[in-house]
Amino acid sequence: MNSKVKKYLILSGLAIALLFVLALISFFVVDEIKGGAVGDGQNKYELIIDPGEPSSSVVRELAAAGMIKSSVYFNYLIKFTRAGNKIKQGVYDINDGMSSRKILDVIISGKVKLVTFTVPEGYNNRQIGDLLVTKKLSPSREEFLKVAQSPALLTKYNIPAKTLEGYLFPETYSVPLNYPLERITEMMIKRFYKKLESISEAKDIKPADLHFRVVLASIVEREAVRKEERPMMAGVFLTRIEKNINLESCATIQYLFDKPKKRLFESDLKIVSPYNTYINGGWPPGPISNPGLPALEASFRPMKSDKLFFLLKPDGSHYFSSTFKEHLEAKKKFIDVLYQ
């Protein structure tokens, strides 16, 4: 290798090294100018990222809150670090003393406090409200019930009712502390419709027809103990309606009380209310609980028969009867003996 070639290679290497250093310096300069902290950390912001929310939406919110200097640069940073699919849902405490890179690190880490709560099958909205209060996710039952009557949510999901009772799916959820009640509620509604997709008979169903099925499922949920009895129970209620016989569901009476009674008395069955199916014909005005999937399936796939009555036996199963005489005999055999 002659000296000219050698000299050329050395100069080329130095030039490349210089360009690299200049590029590195430029990056840090731009990073400081465009991605540095906006302030000194005095201004704080609670950033809420919903499940599946696109990074572009997160960037817009940060810019609108004055937490970043440049949304263009933040989007570039996300693309450069391939962080678009790494941003995690949750509630994050952001302040204006954090650089763009620091903010990105925080929302990628997903280090938020999650609160887990389980809504049992058959809980009504009052019970869900109390549950959320114990988990410190709602300031009061009343505050949750107000959200559960939101006209905006009822309209958005085309629910023909005055409350979301019946459409808040019972399951285990995990949300960050301070997560908005509206979003918790909507999460449960979305889970309801997602679960409904597994019932083929519910495909393309009209809102009014679905509401009728939810009402039926909500009663079955509160009456049934064993999963396998739910289709038969749904069939009994449908047959009674067809024959113009009052439903006479104890579950609809229990719905009238703030807390269910261990035993209903004759006087309870005379309470004046549109939900009292002992004195009113037809269906109650709305669901009386939030049913789980088995009860919903039973309402869409009832087992029709000549059975018109059922009663709970001591072992947790139900005795189904075709006639009132048979029902009374079963009552003497399984129920009356317990109070002698």
Tab-separated table of C-alpha atoms in Angstrom:
chain	number	residue	atom	x	y	z
A	1	MET	CA	0.000	0.000	0.000
A	2	ASN	CA	1.572	3.305	-1.082
A	3	SER	CA	1.699	6.381	1.136
A	4	LYS	CA	-1.020	8.263	-0.799
A	5	VAL	CA	-3.568	5.494	-0.316
A	6	LYS	CA	-2.573	5.151	3.305
A	7	LYS	CA	-2.950	8.882	3.857
A	8	TYR	CA	-6.357	8.830	2.111
A	9	LEU	CA	-7.664	6.017	4.316
A	10	ILE	CA	-6.516	7.784	7.461
A	11	LEU	CA	-8.157	11.051	6.422
A	12	SER	CA	-11.344	9.197	5.464
A	13	GLY	CA	-11.421	7.481	8.834
A	14	LEU	CA	-10.918	10.766	10.633
A	15	ALA	CA	-13.657	12.382	8.564
A	16	ILE	CA	-16.107	9.584	9.375
A	17	ALA	CA	-15.191	9.781	13.046
A	18	LEU	CA	-15.672	13.563	12.989
A	19	LEU	CA	-19.048	13.226	11.284
A	20	PHE	CA	-20.100	10.676	13.876
A	21	VAL	CA	-19.045	12.978	16.731
A	22	LEU	CA	-20.833	15.921	15.105
A	23	ALA	CA	-23.965	13.810	14.607
A	24	LEU	CA	-23.827	12.705	18.223
A	25	ILE	CA	-23.381	16.282	19.424
A	26	SER	CA	-26.224	17.404	17.151
A	27	PHE	CA	-28.478	14.695	18.541
A	28	PHE	CA	-27.865	15.771	22.137
A	29	VAL	CA	-28.293	19.431	21.222
A	30	VAL	CA	-31.578	18.716	19.436
A	31	ASP	CA	-32.599	16.358	22.242
A	32	GLU	CA	-32.095	19.153	24.753
A	33	ILE	CA	-33.769	21.808	22.615
A	34	LYS	CA	-36.731	19.720	21.462
A	35	GLY	CA	-36.880	16.960	24.066
A	36	GLY	CA	-35.642	18.616	27.227
A	37	ALA	CA	-37.798	19.378	30.247
A	38	VAL	CA	-40.364	22.119	29.781
A	39	GLY	CA	-40.100	23.379	33.349
A	40	ASP	CA	-38.717	22.650	36.791
A	41	GLY	CA	-41.224	20.005	37.844
A	42	GLN	CA	-43.661	22.318	39.607
A	43	ASN	CA	-46.484	21.587	37.173
A	44	LYS	CA	-47.867	18.062	37.536
A	45	TYR	CA	-50.201	16.122	35.265
A	46	GLU	CA	-52.070	12.831	35.625
A	47	LEU	CA	-51.745	11.048	32.294
A	48	ILE	CA	-54.384	8.344	31.724
A	49	ILE	CA	-53.678	5.885	28.916
A	50	ASP	CA	-56.615	3.688	27.932
A	51	PRO	CA	-56.262	0.099	26.646
A	52	GLY	CA	-55.356	0.138	22.946
A	53	GLU	CA	-54.961	3.921	22.839
A	54	PRO	CA	-52.609	4.881	19.940
A	55	SER	CA	-49.308	6.595	20.742
A	56	SER	CA	-50.315	9.583	18.610
A	57	SER	CA	-53.221	10.248	20.998
A	58	VAL	CA	-50.899	10.065	24.008
A	59	VAL	CA	-48.494	12.536	22.381
A	60	ARG	CA	-51.322	14.973	21.628
A	61	GLU	CA	-52.453	14.861	25.244
A	62	LEU	CA	-48.918	15.465	26.540
A	63	ALA	CA	-48.513	18.419	24.187
A	64	ALA	CA	-51.897	19.893	25.141
A	65	ALA	CA	-50.981	19.593	28.826
A	66	GLY	CA	-47.699	21.408	28.233
A	67	MET	CA	-45.577	18.455	29.333
A	68	ILE	CA	-43.398	18.234	26.182
A	69	LYS	CA	-41.681	20.813	23.989
A	70	SER	CA	-42.331	19.195	20.627
A	71	SER	CA	-44.894	16.578	19.636
A	72	VAL	CA	-42.989	16.075	16.361
A	73	TYR	CA	-39.825	15.221	18.292
A	74	PHE	CA	-41.702	12.945	20.733
A	75	ASN	CA	-43.240	11.044	17.827
A	76	TYR	CA	-39.761	10.737	16.292
A	77	LEU	CA	-38.436	9.436	19.617
A	78	ILE	CA	-41.176	6.793	19.734
A	79	LYS	CA	-40.396	5.717	16.177
A	80	PHE	CA	-36.604	5.767	16.686
A	81	THR	CA	-36.834	3.613	19.846
A	82	ARG	CA	-39.586	1.409	18.376
A	83	ALA	CA	-41.708	2.084	21.455
A	84	GLY	CA	-45.070	2.428	19.721
A	85	ASN	CA	-46.329	-0.991	20.835
A	86	LYS	CA	-44.628	-0.858	24.230
A	87	ILE	CA	-46.683	1.937	25.774
A	88	LYS	CA	-48.835	0.481	28.575
A	89	GLN	CA	-52.259	1.480	29.821
A	90	GLY	CA	-52.571	3.024	33.247
A	91	VAL	CA	-52.433	6.242	35.245
A	92	TYR	CA	-49.052	7.999	35.338
A	93	ASP	CA	-47.863	11.001	37.347
A	94	ILE	CA	-46.046	13.292	34.901
A	95	ASN	CA	-44.430	16.660	35.650
A	96	ASP	CA	-42.848	19.365	33.488
A	97	GLY	CA	-39.418	18.673	34.944
A	98	MET	CA	-39.214	15.404	33.014
A	99	SER	CA	-37.552	15.203	29.605
A	100	SER	CA	-39.272	13.536	26.672
A	101	ARG	CA	-37.018	10.494	27.079
A	102	LYS	CA	-37.883	10.257	30.779
A	103	ILE	CA	-41.627	10.484	30.080
A	104	LEU	CA	-41.319	7.792	27.416
A	105	ASP	CA	-39.412	5.545	29.829
A	106	VAL	CA	-42.168	5.960	32.422
A	107	ILE	CA	-45.095	5.101	30.127
A	108	ILE	CA	-43.183	2.129	28.693
A	109	SER	CA	-42.363	0.759	32.146
A	110	GLY	CA	-46.051	0.495	33.042
A	111	LYS	CA	-45.227	0.923	36.715
A	112	VAL	CA	-48.647	2.010	37.905
A	113	LYS	CA	-50.559	0.895	40.958
A	114	LEU	CA	-53.333	-1.508	39.981
A	115	VAL	CA	-56.389	-2.264	42.080
A	116	THR	CA	-58.059	-5.616	41.426
A	117	PHE	CA	-61.737	-6.155	42.127
A	118	THR	CA	-64.148	-8.987	41.349
A	119	VAL	CA	-67.812	-8.429	40.551
A	120	PRO	CA	-69.681	-11.663	41.448
A	121	GLU	CA	-72.376	-12.949	39.101
A	122	GLY	CA	-75.744	-11.529	40.078
A	123	TYR	CA	-74.516	-8.373	41.797
A	124	ASN	CA	-76.811	-5.423	41.216
A	125	ASN	CA	-75.506	-1.901	40.611
A	126	ARG	CA	-75.888	-0.937	44.280
A	127	GLN	CA	-73.653	-3.824	45.297
A	128	ILE	CA	-71.076	-2.952	42.628
A	129	GLY	CA	-71.070	0.618	43.927
A	130	ASP	CA	-70.387	-0.592	47.479
A	131	LEU	CA	-67.619	-2.859	46.199
A	132	LEU	CA	-65.900	0.017	44.387
A	133	VAL	CA	-66.115	2.140	47.540
A	134	THR	CA	-64.326	-0.561	49.582
A	135	LYS	CA	-61.632	-0.687	46.894
A	136	LYS	CA	-61.292	3.117	47.025
A	137	LEU	CA	-62.242	3.372	43.360
A	138	SER	CA	-65.414	5.383	44.024
A	139	PRO	CA	-65.999	8.063	46.669
A	140	SER	CA	-69.519	6.760	47.320
A	141	ARG	CA	-72.182	4.351	46.102
A	142	GLU	CA	-74.233	7.324	44.895
A	143	GLU	CA	-71.382	8.589	42.748
A	144	PHE	CA	-71.130	5.238	40.968
A	145	LEU	CA	-74.913	4.943	40.540
A	146	LYS	CA	-74.885	8.381	38.943
A	147	VAL	CA	-72.369	7.147	36.365
A	148	ALA	CA	-74.402	3.942	35.924
A	149	GLN	CA	-77.319	6.136	34.814
A	150	SER	CA	-75.232	8.181	32.382
A	151	PRO	CA	-77.364	9.197	29.366
A	152	ALA	CA	-74.164	9.424	27.315
A	153	LEU	CA	-73.238	5.778	27.997
A	154	LEU	CA	-76.814	4.573	27.502
A	155	THR	CA	-76.923	6.342	24.151
A	156	LYS	CA	-73.440	5.240	23.092
A	157	TYR	CA	-74.257	1.559	23.625
A	158	ASN	CA	-77.891	1.861	22.501
A	159	ILE	CA	-79.315	0.523	25.760
A	160	PRO	CA	-83.100	1.138	25.961
A	161	ALA	CA	-83.227	1.819	29.698
A	162	LYS	CA	-82.603	4.459	32.333
A	163	THR	CA	-79.756	2.562	33.961
A	164	LEU	CA	-76.919	0.233	32.980
A	165	GLU	CA	-78.231	-2.470	35.326
A	166	GLY	CA	-77.709	-5.826	33.612
A	167	TYR	CA	-74.967	-4.649	31.251
A	168	LEU	CA	-72.037	-4.463	33.699
A	169	PHE	CA	-70.416	-7.822	33.209
A	170	PRO	CA	-69.430	-9.711	36.399
A	171	GLU	CA	-65.746	-10.552	36.219
A	172	THR	CA	-62.348	-9.706	37.724
A	173	TYR	CA	-60.898	-6.360	36.669
A	174	SER	CA	-57.616	-4.577	37.364
A	175	VAL	CA	-57.421	-0.810	37.095
A	176	PRO	CA	-55.025	1.849	38.353
A	177	LEU	CA	-55.860	3.816	41.474
A	178	ASN	CA	-57.797	7.002	40.635
A	179	TYR	CA	-59.035	5.478	37.389
A	180	PRO	CA	-62.152	7.428	36.306
A	181	LEU	CA	-65.473	5.824	37.244
A	182	GLU	CA	-66.753	6.427	33.717
A	183	ARG	CA	-63.944	4.340	32.287
A	184	ILE	CA	-64.365	1.573	34.855
A	185	THR	CA	-68.055	1.427	33.994
A	186	GLU	CA	-67.403	1.452	30.271
A	187	MET	CA	-64.844	-1.318	30.719
A	188	MET	CA	-67.565	-3.530	32.214
A	189	ILE	CA	-70.014	-2.645	29.423
A	190	LYS	CA	-67.436	-3.513	26.765
A	191	ARG	CA	-66.764	-6.846	28.500
A	192	PHE	CA	-70.515	-7.572	28.417
A	193	TYR	CA	-70.709	-7.099	24.648
A	194	LYS	CA	-67.484	-9.028	24.119
A	195	LYS	CA	-68.871	-12.018	26.041
A	196	LEU	CA	-72.162	-11.721	24.161
A	197	GLU	CA	-70.272	-12.499	20.934
A	198	SER	CA	-69.947	-16.128	22.082
A	199	ILE	CA	-73.752	-16.528	21.917
A	200	SER	CA	-74.643	-17.072	18.271
A	201	GLU	CA	-78.320	-16.293	18.866
A	202	ALA	CA	-77.344	-12.780	19.965
A	203	LYS	CA	-75.757	-11.841	16.640
A	204	ASP	CA	-77.337	-8.724	15.081
A	205	ILE	CA	-80.021	-8.688	17.766
A	206	LYS	CA	-82.051	-5.498	18.164
A	207	PRO	CA	-81.482	-3.502	21.389
A	208	ALA	CA	-85.073	-4.003	22.596
A	209	ASP	CA	-84.882	-7.781	22.053
A	210	LEU	CA	-81.525	-7.933	23.789
A	211	HIS	CA	-82.902	-5.972	26.724
A	212	PHE	CA	-85.685	-8.525	27.177
A	213	ARG	CA	-83.074	-11.317	27.257
A	214	VAL	CA	-80.995	-9.406	29.795
A	215	VAL	CA	-84.036	-8.934	32.037
A	216	LEU	CA	-84.749	-12.678	31.884
A	217	ALA	CA	-81.070	-13.551	32.498
A	218	SER	CA	-80.922	-11.193	35.483
A	219	ILE	CA	-83.847	-12.985	37.152
A	220	VAL	CA	-82.481	-16.443	36.376
A	221	GLU	CA	-79.092	-15.369	37.774
A	222	ARG	CA	-80.608	-14.416	41.123
A	223	GLU	CA	-82.914	-17.439	41.330
A	224	ALA	CA	-80.565	-20.210	40.206
A	225	VAL	CA	-77.972	-21.916	42.361
A	226	ARG	CA	-76.786	-24.600	40.000
A	227	LYS	CA	-75.582	-23.745	36.517
A	228	GLU	CA	-77.294	-26.719	34.850
A	229	GLU	CA	-80.728	-25.611	36.100
A	230	ARG	CA	-80.644	-22.181	34.484
A	231	PRO	CA	-82.053	-23.168	31.038
A	232	MET	CA	-84.984	-24.978	32.704
A	233	MET	CA	-85.607	-21.978	34.956
A	234	ALA	CA	-85.592	-19.611	31.968
A	235	GLY	CA	-88.101	-21.908	30.293
A	236	VAL	CA	-90.410	-21.762	33.320
A	237	PHE	CA	-90.493	-17.959	33.282
A	238	LEU	CA	-91.144	-17.842	29.537
A	239	THR	CA	-93.951	-20.375	29.836
A	240	ARG	CA	-95.582	-18.384	32.646
A	241	ILE	CA	-95.479	-15.233	30.511
A	242	GLU	CA	-96.996	-17.115	27.570
A	243	LYS	CA	-99.807	-18.387	29.799
A	244	ASN	CA	-100.353	-14.915	31.301
A	245	ILE	CA	-99.303	-16.080	34.759
A	246	ASN	CA	-97.388	-13.709	37.032
A	247	LEU	CA	-93.703	-14.585	37.302
A	248	GLU	CA	-93.861	-14.580	41.127
A	249	SER	CA	-90.093	-14.388	41.395
A	250	CYS	CA	-88.721	-13.936	44.904
A	251	ALA	CA	-85.597	-12.449	43.338
A	252	THR	CA	-87.599	-9.462	42.085
A	253	ILE	CA	-88.838	-8.876	45.650
A	254	GLN	CA	-85.316	-9.095	47.059
A	255	TYR	CA	-84.275	-6.392	44.572
A	256	LEU	CA	-86.510	-3.966	46.467
A	257	PHE	CA	-84.349	-4.191	49.582
A	258	ASP	CA	-81.000	-2.534	50.050
A	259	LYS	CA	-79.651	-5.856	51.293
A	260	PRO	CA	-81.275	-9.238	50.504
A	261	LYS	CA	-83.309	-10.818	53.302
A	262	LYS	CA	-82.599	-14.323	54.549
A	263	ARG	CA	-86.292	-15.107	54.300
A	264	LEU	CA	-89.235	-13.335	52.685
A	265	PHE	CA	-92.578	-12.999	54.467
A	266	GLU	CA	-96.106	-12.687	53.138
A	267	SER	CA	-96.057	-8.948	53.802
A	268	ASP	CA	-92.979	-8.576	51.555
A	269	LEU	CA	-94.884	-10.049	48.643
A	270	LYS	CA	-97.450	-7.226	48.900
A	271	ILE	CA	-94.990	-4.329	48.549
A	272	VAL	CA	-96.222	-1.939	45.875
A	273	SER	CA	-93.551	-1.681	43.205
A	274	PRO	CA	-93.333	-2.263	39.439
A	275	TYR	CA	-90.620	-4.803	40.286
A	276	ASN	CA	-93.007	-6.894	42.390
A	277	THR	CA	-93.817	-9.767	40.041
A	278	TYR	CA	-96.265	-11.254	42.557
A	279	ILE	CA	-98.752	-8.418	42.085
A	280	ASN	CA	-97.753	-7.281	38.581
A	281	GLY	CA	-98.034	-9.293	35.385
A	282	GLY	CA	-95.349	-9.436	32.723
A	283	TRP	CA	-91.680	-8.622	33.088
A	284	PRO	CA	-90.254	-6.169	35.630
A	285	PRO	CA	-89.320	-2.758	34.137
A	286	GLY	CA	-85.638	-3.653	33.941
A	287	PRO	CA	-82.921	-6.124	34.952
A	288	ILE	CA	-82.562	-6.857	38.670
A	289	SER	CA	-78.906	-7.903	38.535
A	290	ASN	CA	-75.886	-8.154	36.276
A	291	PRO	CA	-75.962	-11.721	34.923
A	292	GLY	CA	-72.954	-13.840	34.036
A	293	LEU	CA	-72.485	-15.765	30.801
A	294	PRO	CA	-74.311	-19.002	31.855
A	295	ALA	CA	-77.453	-17.038	32.751
A	296	LEU	CA	-77.267	-15.067	29.507
A	297	GLU	CA	-76.878	-18.308	27.557
A	298	ALA	CA	-79.908	-19.723	29.368
A	299	SER	CA	-82.012	-16.695	28.399
A	300	PHE	CA	-81.136	-17.244	24.736
A	301	ARG	CA	-81.382	-21.046	24.926
A	302	PRO	CA	-84.202	-21.808	27.389
A	303	MET	CA	-85.364	-25.364	27.978
A	304	LYS	CA	-89.096	-25.300	27.321
A	305	SER	CA	-91.369	-27.775	29.120
A	306	ASP	CA	-94.718	-27.914	30.896
A	307	LYS	CA	-93.090	-26.840	34.183
A	308	LEU	CA	-94.613	-23.736	35.784
A	309	PHE	CA	-93.164	-23.761	39.304
A	310	PHE	CA	-89.883	-24.418	41.077
A	311	LEU	CA	-88.655	-24.228	44.655
A	312	LEU	CA	-85.261	-24.371	46.288
A	313	LYS	CA	-84.480	-27.586	48.132
A	314	PRO	CA	-82.103	-27.770	51.130
A	315	ASP	CA	-79.351	-29.325	48.984
A	316	GLY	CA	-79.224	-26.265	46.713
A	317	SER	CA	-81.054	-27.810	43.764
A	318	HIS	CA	-84.561	-26.875	42.641
A	319	TYR	CA	-87.703	-28.978	42.377
A	320	PHE	CA	-89.712	-28.192	39.215
A	321	SER	CA	-93.475	-28.758	39.125
A	322	SER	CA	-96.100	-28.688	36.394
A	323	THR	CA	-99.101	-27.975	38.632
A	324	PHE	CA	-99.739	-25.810	41.673
A	325	LYS	CA	-100.864	-28.912	43.607
A	326	GLU	CA	-97.541	-30.620	42.911
A	327	HIS	CA	-95.746	-27.421	43.900
A	328	LEU	CA	-97.560	-27.263	47.258
A	329	GLU	CA	-96.733	-30.889	47.977
A	330	ALA	CA	-93.063	-30.227	47.235
A	331	LYS	CA	-93.201	-27.161	49.502
A	332	LYS	CA	-94.523	-29.282	52.389
A	333	LYS	CA	-91.857	-31.906	51.776
A	334	PHE	CA	-88.806	-29.676	51.358
A	335	ILE	CA	-89.579	-26.288	52.909
A	336	ASP	CA	-92.293	-26.408	55.561
A	337	VAL	CA	-90.535	-29.156	57.527
A	338	LEU	CA	-87.627	-26.761	58.114
A	339	TYR	CA	-89.814	-24.362	60.119
A	340	GLN	CA	-91.805	-26.864	62.191
